[in-house]
MMTF fields as JSON, N, C-alpha, C and O atoms, coordinates in Angstrom:
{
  "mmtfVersion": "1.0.0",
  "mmtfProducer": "UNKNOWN",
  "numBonds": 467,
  "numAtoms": 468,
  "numGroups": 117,
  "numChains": 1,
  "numModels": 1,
  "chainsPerModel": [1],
  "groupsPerChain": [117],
  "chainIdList": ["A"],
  "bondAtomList": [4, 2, 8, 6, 12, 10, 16, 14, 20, 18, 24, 22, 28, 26, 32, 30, 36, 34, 40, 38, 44, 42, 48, 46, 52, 50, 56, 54, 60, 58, 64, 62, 68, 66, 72, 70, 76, 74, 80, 78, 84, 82, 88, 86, 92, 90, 96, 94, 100, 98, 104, 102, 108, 106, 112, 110, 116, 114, 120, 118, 124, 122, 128, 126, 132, 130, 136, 134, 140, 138, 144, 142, 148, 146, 152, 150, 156, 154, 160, 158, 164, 162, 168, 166, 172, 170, 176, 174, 180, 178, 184, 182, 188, 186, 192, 190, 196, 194, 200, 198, 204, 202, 208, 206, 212, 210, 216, 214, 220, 218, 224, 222, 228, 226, 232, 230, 236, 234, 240, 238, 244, 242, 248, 246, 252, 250, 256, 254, 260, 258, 264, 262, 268, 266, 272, 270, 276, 274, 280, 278, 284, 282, 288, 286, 292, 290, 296, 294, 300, 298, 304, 302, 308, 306, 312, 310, 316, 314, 320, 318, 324, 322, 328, 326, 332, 330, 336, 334, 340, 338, 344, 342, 348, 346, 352, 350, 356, 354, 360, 358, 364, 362, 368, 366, 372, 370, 376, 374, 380, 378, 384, 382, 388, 386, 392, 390, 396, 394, 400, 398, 404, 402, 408, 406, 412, 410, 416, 414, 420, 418, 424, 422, 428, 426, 432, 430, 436, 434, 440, 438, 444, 442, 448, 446, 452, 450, 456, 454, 460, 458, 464, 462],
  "bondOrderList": [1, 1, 1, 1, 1, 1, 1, 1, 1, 1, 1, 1, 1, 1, 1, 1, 1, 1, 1, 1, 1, 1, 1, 1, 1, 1, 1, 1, 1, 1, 1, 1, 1, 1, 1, 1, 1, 1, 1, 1, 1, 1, 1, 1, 1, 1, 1, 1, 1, 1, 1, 1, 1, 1, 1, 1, 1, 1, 1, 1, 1, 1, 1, 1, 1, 1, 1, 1, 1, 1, 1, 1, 1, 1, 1, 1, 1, 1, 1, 1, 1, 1, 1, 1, 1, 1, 1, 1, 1, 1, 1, 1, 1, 1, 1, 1, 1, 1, 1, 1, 1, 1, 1, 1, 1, 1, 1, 1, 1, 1, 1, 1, 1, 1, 1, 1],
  "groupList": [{"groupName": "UNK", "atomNameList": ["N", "CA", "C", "O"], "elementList": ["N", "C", "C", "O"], "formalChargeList": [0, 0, 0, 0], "bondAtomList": [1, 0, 2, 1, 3, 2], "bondOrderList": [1, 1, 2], "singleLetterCode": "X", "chemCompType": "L-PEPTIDE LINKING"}],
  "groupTypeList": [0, 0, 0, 0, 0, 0, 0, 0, 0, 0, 0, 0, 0, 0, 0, 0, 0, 0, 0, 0, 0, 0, 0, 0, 0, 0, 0, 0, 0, 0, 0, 0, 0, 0, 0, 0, 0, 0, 0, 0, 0, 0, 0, 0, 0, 0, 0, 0, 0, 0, 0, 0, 0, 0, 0, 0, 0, 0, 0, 0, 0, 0, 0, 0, 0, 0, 0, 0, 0, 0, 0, 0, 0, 0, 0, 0, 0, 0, 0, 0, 0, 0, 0, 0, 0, 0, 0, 0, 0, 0, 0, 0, 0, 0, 0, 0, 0, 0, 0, 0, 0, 0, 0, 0, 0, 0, 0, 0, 0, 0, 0, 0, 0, 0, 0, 0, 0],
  "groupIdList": [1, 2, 3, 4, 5, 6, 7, 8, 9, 10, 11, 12, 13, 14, 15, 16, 17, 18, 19, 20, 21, 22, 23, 24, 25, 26, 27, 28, 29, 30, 31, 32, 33, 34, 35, 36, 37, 38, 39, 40, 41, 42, 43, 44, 45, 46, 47, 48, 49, 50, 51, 52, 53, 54, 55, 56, 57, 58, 59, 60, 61, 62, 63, 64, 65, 66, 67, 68, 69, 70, 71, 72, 73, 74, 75, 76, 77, 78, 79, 80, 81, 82, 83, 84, 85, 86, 87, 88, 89, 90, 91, 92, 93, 94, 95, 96, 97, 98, 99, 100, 101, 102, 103, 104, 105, 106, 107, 108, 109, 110, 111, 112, 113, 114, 115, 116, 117],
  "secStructList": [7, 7, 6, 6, 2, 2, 2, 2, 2, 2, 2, 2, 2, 2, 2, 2, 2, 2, 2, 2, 2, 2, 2, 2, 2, 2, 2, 2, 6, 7, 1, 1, 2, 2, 2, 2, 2, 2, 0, 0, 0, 0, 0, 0, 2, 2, 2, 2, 2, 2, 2, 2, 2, 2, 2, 2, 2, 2, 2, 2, 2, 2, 1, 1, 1, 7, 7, 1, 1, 6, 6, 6, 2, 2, 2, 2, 2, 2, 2, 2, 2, 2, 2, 2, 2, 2, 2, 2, 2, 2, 2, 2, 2, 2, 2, 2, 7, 1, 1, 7, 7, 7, 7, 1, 1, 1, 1, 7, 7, 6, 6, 7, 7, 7, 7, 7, 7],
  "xCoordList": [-14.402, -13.923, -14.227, -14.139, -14.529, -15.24, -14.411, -13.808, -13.925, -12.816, -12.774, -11.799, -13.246, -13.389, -12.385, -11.501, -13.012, -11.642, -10.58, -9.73, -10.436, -9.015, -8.277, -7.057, -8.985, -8.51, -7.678, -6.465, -8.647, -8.426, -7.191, -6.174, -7.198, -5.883, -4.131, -2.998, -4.648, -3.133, -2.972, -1.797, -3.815, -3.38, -2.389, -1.289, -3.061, -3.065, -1.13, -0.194, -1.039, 0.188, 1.189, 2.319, 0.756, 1.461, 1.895, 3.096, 0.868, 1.479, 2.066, 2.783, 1.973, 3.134, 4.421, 5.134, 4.767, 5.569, 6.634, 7.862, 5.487, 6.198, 6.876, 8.095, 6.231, 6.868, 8.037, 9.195, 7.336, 8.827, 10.262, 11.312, 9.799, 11.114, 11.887, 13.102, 10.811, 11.125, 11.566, 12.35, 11.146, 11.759, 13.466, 13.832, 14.188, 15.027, 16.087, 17.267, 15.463, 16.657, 16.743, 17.814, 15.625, 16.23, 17.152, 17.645, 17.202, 18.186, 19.23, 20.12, 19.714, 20.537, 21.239, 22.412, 20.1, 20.528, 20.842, 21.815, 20.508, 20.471, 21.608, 22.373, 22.17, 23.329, 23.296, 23.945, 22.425, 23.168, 22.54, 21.785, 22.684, 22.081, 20.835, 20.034, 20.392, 19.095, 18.238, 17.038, 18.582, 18.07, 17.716, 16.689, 18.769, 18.441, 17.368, 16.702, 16.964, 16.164, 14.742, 13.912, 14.485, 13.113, 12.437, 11.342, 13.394, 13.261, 12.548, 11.341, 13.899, 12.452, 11.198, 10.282, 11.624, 10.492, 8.947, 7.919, 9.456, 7.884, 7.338, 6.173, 8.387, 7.685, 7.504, 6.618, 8.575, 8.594, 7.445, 6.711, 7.199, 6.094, 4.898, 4.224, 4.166, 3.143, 3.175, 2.155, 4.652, 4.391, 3.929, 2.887, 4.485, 3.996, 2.54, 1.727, 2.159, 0.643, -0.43, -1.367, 0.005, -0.584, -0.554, -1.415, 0.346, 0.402, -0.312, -0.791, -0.06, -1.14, -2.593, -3.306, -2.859, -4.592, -4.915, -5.923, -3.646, -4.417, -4.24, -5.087, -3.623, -3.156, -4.57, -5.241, -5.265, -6.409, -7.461, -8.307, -7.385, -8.747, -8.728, -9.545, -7.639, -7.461, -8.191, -8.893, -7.693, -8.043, -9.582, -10.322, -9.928, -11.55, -11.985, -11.987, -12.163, -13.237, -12.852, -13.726, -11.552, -11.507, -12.635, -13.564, -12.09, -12.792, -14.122, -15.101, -14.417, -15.422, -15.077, -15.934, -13.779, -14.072, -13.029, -12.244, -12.719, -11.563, -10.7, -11.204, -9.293, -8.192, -7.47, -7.225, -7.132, -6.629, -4.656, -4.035, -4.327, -2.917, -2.47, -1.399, -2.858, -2.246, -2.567, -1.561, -3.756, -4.069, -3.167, -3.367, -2.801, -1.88, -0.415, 0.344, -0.078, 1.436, 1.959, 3.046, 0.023, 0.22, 0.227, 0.648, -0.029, -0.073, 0.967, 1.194, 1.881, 3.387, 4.119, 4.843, 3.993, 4.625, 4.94, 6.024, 3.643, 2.785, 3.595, 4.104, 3.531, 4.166, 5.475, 6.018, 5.962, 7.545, 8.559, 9.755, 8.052, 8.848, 9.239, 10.393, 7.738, 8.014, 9.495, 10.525, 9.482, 10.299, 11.254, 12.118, 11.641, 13.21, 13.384, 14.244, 12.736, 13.241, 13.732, 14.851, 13.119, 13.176, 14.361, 14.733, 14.638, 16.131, 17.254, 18.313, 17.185, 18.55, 18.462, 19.511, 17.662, 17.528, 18.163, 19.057, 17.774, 18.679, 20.302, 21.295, 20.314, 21.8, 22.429, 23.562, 21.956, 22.962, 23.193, 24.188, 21.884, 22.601, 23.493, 24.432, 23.823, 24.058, 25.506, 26.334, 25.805, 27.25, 27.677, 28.874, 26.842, 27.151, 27.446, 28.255, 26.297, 26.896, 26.874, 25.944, 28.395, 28.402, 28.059, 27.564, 28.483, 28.417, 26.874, 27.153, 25.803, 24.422, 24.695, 25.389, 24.104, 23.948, 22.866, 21.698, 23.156, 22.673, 20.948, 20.414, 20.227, 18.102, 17.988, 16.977, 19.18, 18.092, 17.592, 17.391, 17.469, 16.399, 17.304, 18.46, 16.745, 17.522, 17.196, 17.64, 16.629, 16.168, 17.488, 17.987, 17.827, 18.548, 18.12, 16.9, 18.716, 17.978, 17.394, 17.828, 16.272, 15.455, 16.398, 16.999, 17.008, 17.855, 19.55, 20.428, 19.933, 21.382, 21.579, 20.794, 22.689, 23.119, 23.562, 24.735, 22.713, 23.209, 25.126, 25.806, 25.781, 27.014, 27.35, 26.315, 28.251, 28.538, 28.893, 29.545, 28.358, 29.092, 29.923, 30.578],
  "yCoordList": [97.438, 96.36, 95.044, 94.86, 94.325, 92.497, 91.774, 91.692, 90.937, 89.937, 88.962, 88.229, 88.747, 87.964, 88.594, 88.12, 89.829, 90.929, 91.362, 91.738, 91.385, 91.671, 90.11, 90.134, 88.72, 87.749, 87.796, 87.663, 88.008, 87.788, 88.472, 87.879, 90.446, 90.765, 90.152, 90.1, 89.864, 89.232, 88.213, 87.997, 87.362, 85.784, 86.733, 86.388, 87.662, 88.077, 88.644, 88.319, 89.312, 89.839, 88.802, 88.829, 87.971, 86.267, 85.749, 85.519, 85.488, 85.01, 85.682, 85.039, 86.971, 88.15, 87.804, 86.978, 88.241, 88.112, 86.862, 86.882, 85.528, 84.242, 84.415, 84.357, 84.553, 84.269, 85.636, 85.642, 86.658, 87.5, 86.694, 86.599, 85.953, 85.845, 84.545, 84.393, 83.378, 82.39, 82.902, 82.2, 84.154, 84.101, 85.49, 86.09, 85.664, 85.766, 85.141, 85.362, 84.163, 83.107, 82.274, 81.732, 82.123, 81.483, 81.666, 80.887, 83.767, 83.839, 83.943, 84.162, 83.874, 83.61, 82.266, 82.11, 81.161, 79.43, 79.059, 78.628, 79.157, 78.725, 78.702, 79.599, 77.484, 77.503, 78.508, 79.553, 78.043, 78.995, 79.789, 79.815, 80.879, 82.145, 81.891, 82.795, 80.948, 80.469, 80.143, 80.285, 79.688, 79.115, 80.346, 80.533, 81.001, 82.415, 83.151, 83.653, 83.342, 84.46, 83.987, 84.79, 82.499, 81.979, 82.865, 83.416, 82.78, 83.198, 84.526, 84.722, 85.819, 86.712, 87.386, 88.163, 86.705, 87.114, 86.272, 86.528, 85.027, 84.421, 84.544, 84.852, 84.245, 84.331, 85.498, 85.702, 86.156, 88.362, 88.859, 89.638, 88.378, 88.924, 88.22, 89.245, 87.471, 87.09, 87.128, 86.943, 87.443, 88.371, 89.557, 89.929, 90.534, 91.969, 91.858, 92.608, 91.02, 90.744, 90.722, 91.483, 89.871, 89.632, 90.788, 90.923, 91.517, 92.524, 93.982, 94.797, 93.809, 94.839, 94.694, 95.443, 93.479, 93.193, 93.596, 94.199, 93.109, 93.399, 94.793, 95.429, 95.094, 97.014, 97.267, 97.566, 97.181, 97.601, 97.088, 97.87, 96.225, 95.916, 95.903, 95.312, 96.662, 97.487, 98.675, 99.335, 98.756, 100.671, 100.786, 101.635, 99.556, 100.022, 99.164, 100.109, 98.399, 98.348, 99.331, 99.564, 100.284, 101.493, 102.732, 103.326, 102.817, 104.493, 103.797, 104.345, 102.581, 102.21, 103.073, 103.512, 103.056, 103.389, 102.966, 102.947, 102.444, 101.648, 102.767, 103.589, 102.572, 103.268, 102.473, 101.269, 103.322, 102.899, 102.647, 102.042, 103.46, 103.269, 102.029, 101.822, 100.875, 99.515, 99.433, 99.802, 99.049, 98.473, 99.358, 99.195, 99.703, 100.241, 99.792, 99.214, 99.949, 99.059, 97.863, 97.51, 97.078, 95.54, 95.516, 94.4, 96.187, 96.331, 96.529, 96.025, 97.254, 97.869, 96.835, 96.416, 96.165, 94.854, 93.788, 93.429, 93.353, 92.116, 91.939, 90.925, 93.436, 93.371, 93.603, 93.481, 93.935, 94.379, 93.366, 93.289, 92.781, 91.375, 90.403, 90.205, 89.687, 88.617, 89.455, 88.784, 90.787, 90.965, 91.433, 91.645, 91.776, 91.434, 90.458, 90.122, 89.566, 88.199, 87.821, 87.311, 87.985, 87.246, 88.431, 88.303, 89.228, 89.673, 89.557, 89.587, 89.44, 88.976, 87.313, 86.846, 86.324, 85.148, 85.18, 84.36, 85.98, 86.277, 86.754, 86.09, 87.893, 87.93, 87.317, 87.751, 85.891, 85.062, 83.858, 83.133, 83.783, 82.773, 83.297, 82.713, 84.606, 84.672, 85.188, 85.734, 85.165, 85.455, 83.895, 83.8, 82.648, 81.86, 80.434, 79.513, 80.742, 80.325, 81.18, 81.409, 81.761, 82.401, 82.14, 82.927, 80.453, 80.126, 79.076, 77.892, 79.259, 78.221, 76.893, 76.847, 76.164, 75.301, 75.149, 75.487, 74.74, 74.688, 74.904, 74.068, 75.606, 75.426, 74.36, 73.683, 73.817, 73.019, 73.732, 73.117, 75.28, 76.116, 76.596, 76.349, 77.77, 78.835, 79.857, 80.98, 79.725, 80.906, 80.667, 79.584, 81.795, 81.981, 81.914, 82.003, 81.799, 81.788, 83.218, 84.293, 83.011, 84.485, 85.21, 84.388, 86.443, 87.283, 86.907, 87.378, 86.404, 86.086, 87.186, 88.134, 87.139, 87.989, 87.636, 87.29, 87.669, 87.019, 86.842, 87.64, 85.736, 86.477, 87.306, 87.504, 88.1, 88.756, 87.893, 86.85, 88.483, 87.884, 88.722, 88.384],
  "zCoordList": [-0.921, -1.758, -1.037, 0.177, -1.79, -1.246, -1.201, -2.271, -0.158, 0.177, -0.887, -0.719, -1.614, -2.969, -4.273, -4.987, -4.146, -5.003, -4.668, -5.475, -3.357, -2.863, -2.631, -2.466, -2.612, -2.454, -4.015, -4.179, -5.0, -6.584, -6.668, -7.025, -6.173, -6.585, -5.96, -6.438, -4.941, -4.161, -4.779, -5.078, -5.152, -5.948, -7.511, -7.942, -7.918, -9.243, -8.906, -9.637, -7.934, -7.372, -7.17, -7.657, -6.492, -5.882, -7.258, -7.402, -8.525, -9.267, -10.163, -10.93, -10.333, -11.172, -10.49, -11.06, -9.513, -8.609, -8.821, -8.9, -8.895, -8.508, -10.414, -10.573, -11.28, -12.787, -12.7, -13.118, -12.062, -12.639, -12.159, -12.794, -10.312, -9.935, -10.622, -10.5, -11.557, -12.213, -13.488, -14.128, -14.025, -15.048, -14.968, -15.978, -13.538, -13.338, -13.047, -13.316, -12.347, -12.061, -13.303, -13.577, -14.125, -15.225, -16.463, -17.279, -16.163, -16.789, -16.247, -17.069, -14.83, -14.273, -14.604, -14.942, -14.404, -14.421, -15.973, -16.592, -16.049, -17.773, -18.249, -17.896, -19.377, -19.502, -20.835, -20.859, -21.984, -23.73, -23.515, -22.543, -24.545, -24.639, -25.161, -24.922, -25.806, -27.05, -25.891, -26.126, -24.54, -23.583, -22.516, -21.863, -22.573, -21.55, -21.771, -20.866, -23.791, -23.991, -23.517, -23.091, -23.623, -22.79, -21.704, -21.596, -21.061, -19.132, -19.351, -19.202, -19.9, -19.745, -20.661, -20.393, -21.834, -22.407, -22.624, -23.25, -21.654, -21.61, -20.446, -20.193, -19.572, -18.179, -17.141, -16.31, -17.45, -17.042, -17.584, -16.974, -18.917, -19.465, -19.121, -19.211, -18.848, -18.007, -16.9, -16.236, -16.216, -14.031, -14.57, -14.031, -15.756, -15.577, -16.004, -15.466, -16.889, -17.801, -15.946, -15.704, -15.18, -14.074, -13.087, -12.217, -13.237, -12.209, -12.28, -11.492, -14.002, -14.351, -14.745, -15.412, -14.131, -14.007, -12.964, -12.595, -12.234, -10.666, -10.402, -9.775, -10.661, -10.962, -11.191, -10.204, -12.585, -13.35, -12.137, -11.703, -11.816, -10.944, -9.71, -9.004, -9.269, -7.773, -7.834, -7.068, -9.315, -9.719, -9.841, -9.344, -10.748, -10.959, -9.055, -8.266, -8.616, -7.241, -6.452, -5.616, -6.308, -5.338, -6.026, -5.478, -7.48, -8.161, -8.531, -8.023, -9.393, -10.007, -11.832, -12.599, -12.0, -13.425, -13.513, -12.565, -14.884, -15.262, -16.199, -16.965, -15.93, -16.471, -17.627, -17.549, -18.781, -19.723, -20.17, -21.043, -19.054, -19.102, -18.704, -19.275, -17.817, -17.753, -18.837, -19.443, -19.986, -21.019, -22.046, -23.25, -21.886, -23.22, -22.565, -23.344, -21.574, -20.825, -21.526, -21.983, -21.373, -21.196, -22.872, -23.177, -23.933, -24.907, -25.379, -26.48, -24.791, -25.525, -25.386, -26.289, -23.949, -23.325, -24.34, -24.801, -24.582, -25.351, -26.755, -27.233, -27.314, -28.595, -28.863, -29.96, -27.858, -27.845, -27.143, -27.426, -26.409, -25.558, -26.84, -27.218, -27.585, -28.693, -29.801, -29.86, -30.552, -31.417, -30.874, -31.725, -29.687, -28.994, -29.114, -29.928, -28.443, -28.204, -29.766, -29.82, -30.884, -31.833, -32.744, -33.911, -32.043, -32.589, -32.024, -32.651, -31.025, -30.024, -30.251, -29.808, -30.74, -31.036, -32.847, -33.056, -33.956, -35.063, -34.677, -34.976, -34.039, -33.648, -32.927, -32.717, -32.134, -31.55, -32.534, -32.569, -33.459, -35.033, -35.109, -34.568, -35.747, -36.905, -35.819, -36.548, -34.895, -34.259, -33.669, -33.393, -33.438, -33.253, -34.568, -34.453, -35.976, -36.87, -37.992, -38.765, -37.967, -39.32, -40.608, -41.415, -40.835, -41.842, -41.914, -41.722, -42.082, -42.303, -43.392, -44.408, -42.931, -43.352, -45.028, -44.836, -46.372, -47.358, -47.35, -46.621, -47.839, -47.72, -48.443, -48.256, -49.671, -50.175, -51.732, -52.779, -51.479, -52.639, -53.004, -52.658, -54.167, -54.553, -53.577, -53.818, -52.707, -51.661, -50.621, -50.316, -50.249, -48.813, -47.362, -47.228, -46.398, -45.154, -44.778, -45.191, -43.873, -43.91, -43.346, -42.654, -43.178, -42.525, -43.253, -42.529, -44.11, -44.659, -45.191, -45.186, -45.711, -46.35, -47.512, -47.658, -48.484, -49.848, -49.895, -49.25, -50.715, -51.29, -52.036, -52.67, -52.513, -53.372, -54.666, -54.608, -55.908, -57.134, -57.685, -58.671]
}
């Protein structure tokens, strides 16, 4: 392996590393919950996005053939981080304001719960 690629994977490690531990303390620091869900689903998820490159391209300059299980990781990751986030972001509306504010339409807010007539 060429000091150029092993330079690449430690930077690649250094900066997984540095976002996972920024996006822990930020859910530590952070004061609301709307503010907490930031921390790990943007920035956890680009330390693991980084860690499993360098994972993948440890793997291919040792064997010389590239493996498909990080790429399906970083795949499950990718798509599953955004729609947590964006349901624990609906259930802290909808437990922090029960009652919404008027649309304006005859349409309801996306996720309400109509009233009963």
């Amino acid at each position: 392996m060429s000091l150029a690629v092993e330079i690449l994977i430690s930077a690649l490690l250094v900066i997984g590393g540095g976002f996972g531990l920024i996006g822990s303390l930020g859910l530590l620091k952070l004061r609301d919950g709307m503010q907490r869900l930031h921390a790990p689903t943007k920035a956890t998820t680009v330390g693991v996005g980084a860690s499993l490159i360098a994972a993948a391209l440890a793997t291919y300059a040792q064997t010389g053939t590239a493996t498909w299980q990080g790429v399906m990781i970083a795949a499950f990751l990718f798509l599953t981080a955004p729609l947590s986030g964006l349901m624990l972001a609906k259930a802290h509306r909808h437990l922090s304001q029960p009652k919404l504010p008027v649309t304006g339409t005859a349409a309801p807010w996306a996720g309400e719960i109509p009233p009963k007539r």
